[in-house]
C-alpha positions as MATLAB code, in Angstrom:
seq = 'XXXXXXXXXXXXXXXXXXXXXXXXXXXXXXXXXXXXXXXXXXXXXXXXXXXXXXXXXXXXXXXXXXXXXXXXXXXXXXXXXXXXXXXXXXXXXXXXXXXXXXXXXXXXXXXXXXXXXXXXXXXXXXXXXXXXXXXXXXXXXXXXXXXXXXXXXXXXXXXXXXXXXXXXXXXXXXXXXXXXXXXXXXXXX';
ca = [
      -0.119    0.067    0.002;
       0.927    3.614   -0.596;
       1.137    6.470    1.924;
      -1.907    7.058    4.450;
      -4.989    8.539    2.747;
      -4.099   12.131    4.149;
      -1.552   12.458    1.377;
      -3.966   10.729   -1.287;
      -6.708   12.887   -2.682;
     -10.174   11.704   -1.423;
     -12.681   11.071   -4.064;
     -16.333   10.490   -3.009;
     -18.158    8.824   -6.035;
     -21.970    8.245   -6.293;
     -23.228    4.799   -6.996;
     -26.893    5.075   -7.422;
     -29.162    2.122   -6.613;
     -30.902    0.646   -8.238;
     -29.056    1.219  -11.386;
     -30.597    3.542  -13.999;
     -31.227    1.510  -17.004;
     -30.185    4.169  -19.257;
     -26.971    4.400  -17.518;
     -26.613    0.553  -17.370;
     -26.906    0.231  -21.132;
     -24.190    2.871  -21.847;
     -20.667    2.306  -22.859;
     -19.515    2.049  -19.492;
     -21.647    2.263  -15.971;
     -18.855    4.026  -14.229;
     -17.506    6.260  -16.891;
     -21.240    7.662  -17.377;
     -21.725    7.941  -13.658;
     -18.448    9.715  -12.975;
     -18.814   11.993  -15.988;
     -22.461   13.189  -14.548;
     -20.580   14.090  -11.283;
     -17.776   15.843  -12.917;
     -15.125   13.455  -11.880;
     -12.134   12.384  -14.303;
     -12.843    8.597  -14.864;
     -10.594    5.981  -16.071;
     -10.796    2.284  -16.139;
      -8.129   -0.488  -16.524;
      -8.839   -4.261  -17.553;
      -7.265   -6.318  -15.116;
      -7.937   -9.711  -16.351;
     -10.491  -11.577  -19.051;
     -10.508  -15.304  -18.968;
     -11.675  -18.411  -17.161;
     -11.667  -18.975  -13.465;
     -13.372  -21.257  -10.996;
     -16.639  -20.041   -9.486;
     -16.738  -19.169   -5.768;
     -19.562  -19.983   -3.738;
     -21.351  -16.510   -3.968;
     -20.751  -16.316   -7.920;
     -21.959  -19.916   -8.460;
     -25.321  -19.474   -6.331;
     -25.849  -16.216   -8.546;
     -25.282  -17.912  -11.721;
     -26.753  -21.307  -10.712;
     -23.795  -23.266  -11.482;
     -21.796  -25.507   -8.926;
     -18.730  -23.846   -6.931;
     -15.604  -24.755   -8.662;
     -17.147  -24.696  -12.210;
     -15.465  -22.550  -14.664;
     -16.921  -19.099  -15.416;
     -15.606  -16.269  -17.608;
     -14.418  -13.405  -15.583;
     -13.882   -9.618  -16.734;
     -12.142   -7.748  -14.166;
     -11.540   -3.902  -14.252;
     -10.314   -1.318  -11.893;
     -12.028    1.866  -11.763;
     -10.135    5.141  -10.818;
     -11.643    8.694  -10.290;
      -9.229   11.718  -10.547;
      -6.385    8.950  -10.630;
      -7.480    7.389   -7.277;
      -8.538    3.719   -7.397;
     -12.179    3.441   -6.162;
     -13.570    0.217   -7.409;
     -12.959   -3.366   -8.846;
     -15.804   -4.559  -11.058;
     -15.884   -8.161  -12.016;
     -18.302   -9.432  -14.615;
     -19.007  -13.113  -14.287;
     -20.747  -15.232  -16.983;
     -21.469  -18.908  -17.273;
     -18.930  -20.671  -19.399;
     -21.657  -22.808  -20.975;
     -23.281  -19.861  -22.372;
     -20.393  -17.622  -23.224;
     -16.957  -19.598  -23.803;
     -15.962  -18.858  -27.378;
     -17.912  -15.632  -27.708;
     -16.513  -12.119  -27.612;
     -17.588  -11.890  -23.985;
     -14.532  -14.221  -23.159;
     -12.047  -12.356  -25.334;
      -9.675   -9.633  -23.926;
     -10.407   -6.110  -24.132;
     -13.435   -3.950  -23.636;
     -16.528   -5.283  -25.304;
     -17.721   -2.617  -27.739;
     -20.001   -0.803  -28.346;
     -21.374   -2.280  -25.136;
     -21.752   -5.426  -23.085;
     -25.522   -4.960  -23.189;
     -25.393   -4.903  -26.985;
     -23.104   -8.109  -27.011;
     -25.596   -9.940  -24.903;
     -28.468   -9.075  -27.053;
     -26.545  -10.039  -30.152;
     -25.970  -13.377  -28.543;
     -29.824  -13.823  -28.037;
     -30.199  -12.606  -24.434;
     -33.019  -10.318  -23.465;
     -33.116   -8.683  -20.154;
     -35.803   -9.807  -17.940;
     -34.773   -8.589  -14.250;
     -32.052   -7.931  -12.065;
     -31.172   -8.237   -8.319;
     -28.711   -6.072   -6.344;
     -27.309   -6.906   -2.902;
     -24.812   -4.664   -0.906;
     -22.402   -6.004    1.835;
     -19.904   -4.076    3.953;
     -17.193   -5.940    4.825;
     -13.313   -5.764    5.509;
     -11.288   -6.201    2.360;
      -9.340   -9.172    1.418;
      -5.725   -8.620    1.046;
      -5.637   -8.444   -2.698;
      -8.561   -6.030   -2.820;
      -6.757   -3.728   -0.161;
      -3.551   -3.647   -2.301;
      -5.342   -3.123   -5.583;
      -7.527   -0.229   -4.159;
      -4.747    1.110   -2.223;
      -6.872    1.038    1.211;
      -5.264    2.055    4.588;
      -5.432   -0.133    7.364;
      -8.884   -0.304    8.736;
     -10.557    0.808    5.716;
     -13.684   -1.323    4.679;
     -15.144   -1.905    1.193;
     -18.681   -2.322    0.087;
     -19.476   -5.097   -2.156;
     -22.258   -4.865   -4.675;
     -23.408   -7.965   -6.605;
     -25.905   -7.516   -9.179;
     -27.238  -10.514  -11.091;
     -29.170  -10.043  -14.390;
     -31.694  -12.607  -15.501;
     -32.970  -13.206  -19.108;
     -36.661  -12.968  -19.973;
     -36.594  -16.921  -19.366;
     -35.224  -16.588  -15.864;
     -31.576  -17.698  -16.813;
     -28.857  -15.921  -14.726;
     -27.028  -14.208  -17.763;
     -24.400  -11.786  -15.925;
     -23.287  -11.253  -12.334;
     -21.481   -8.242  -11.665;
     -19.541   -8.083   -8.426;
     -18.209   -4.616   -7.585;
     -15.878   -3.988   -4.700;
     -16.119   -0.296   -3.637;
     -13.569    1.417   -1.354;
     -16.111    2.407    1.334;
     -14.898    5.914    2.435;
     -14.719    6.798   -1.403;
     -18.338    5.998   -2.264;
     -21.903    7.285   -1.351;
     -24.788    4.942   -2.307;
     -27.979    6.966   -3.024;
     -31.014    4.795   -3.013;
     -34.353    5.757   -4.853;
     -37.704    4.125   -4.951;
     -39.025    2.781   -8.122;
     -41.684    5.386   -9.599;
     -45.290    4.019   -9.225;
     -44.352    1.734   -6.415;
     -44.159    4.487   -3.543;
     -45.770    3.295   -0.224;
     -45.580    5.100    3.203;
];
């Protein structure tokens, strides 16, 4: 880890929940949200390839823990400060051999690539968990000792109920705020 955060610029990034569909379908959720907030954003691809599904990812994608899934892992930076690690997971039985499994960013958008492969969005679920970071997360996000992360896991299901995409975002907790809004037309007091 680098020097304590007193020497590192603090960045507070908003991560609205639920995710606005117009933003989700953009070239990059993070780049779009950061631009709306006046933050200079960047992203770096850390890894694209197969890896064994951990318990949480396996449950979300309805596969057996240890089964191979396709992972696409990126580091997100705001004003040159690492703020998130975002990993998209896909079932290998559906996406091995497709452009989803190829290195680099999926253009024009991940949503367009999924639709081109015949998957139509049906619904999504997002779960937030505050926890201590793993050693790798702390190092990648340049966290100071005692800093926590917020893990956001979003699973998108096709219209037939098949889990198509799980996005695990590890957010540096002290660099984020999570506004949560009620869905229009579903308000109750």
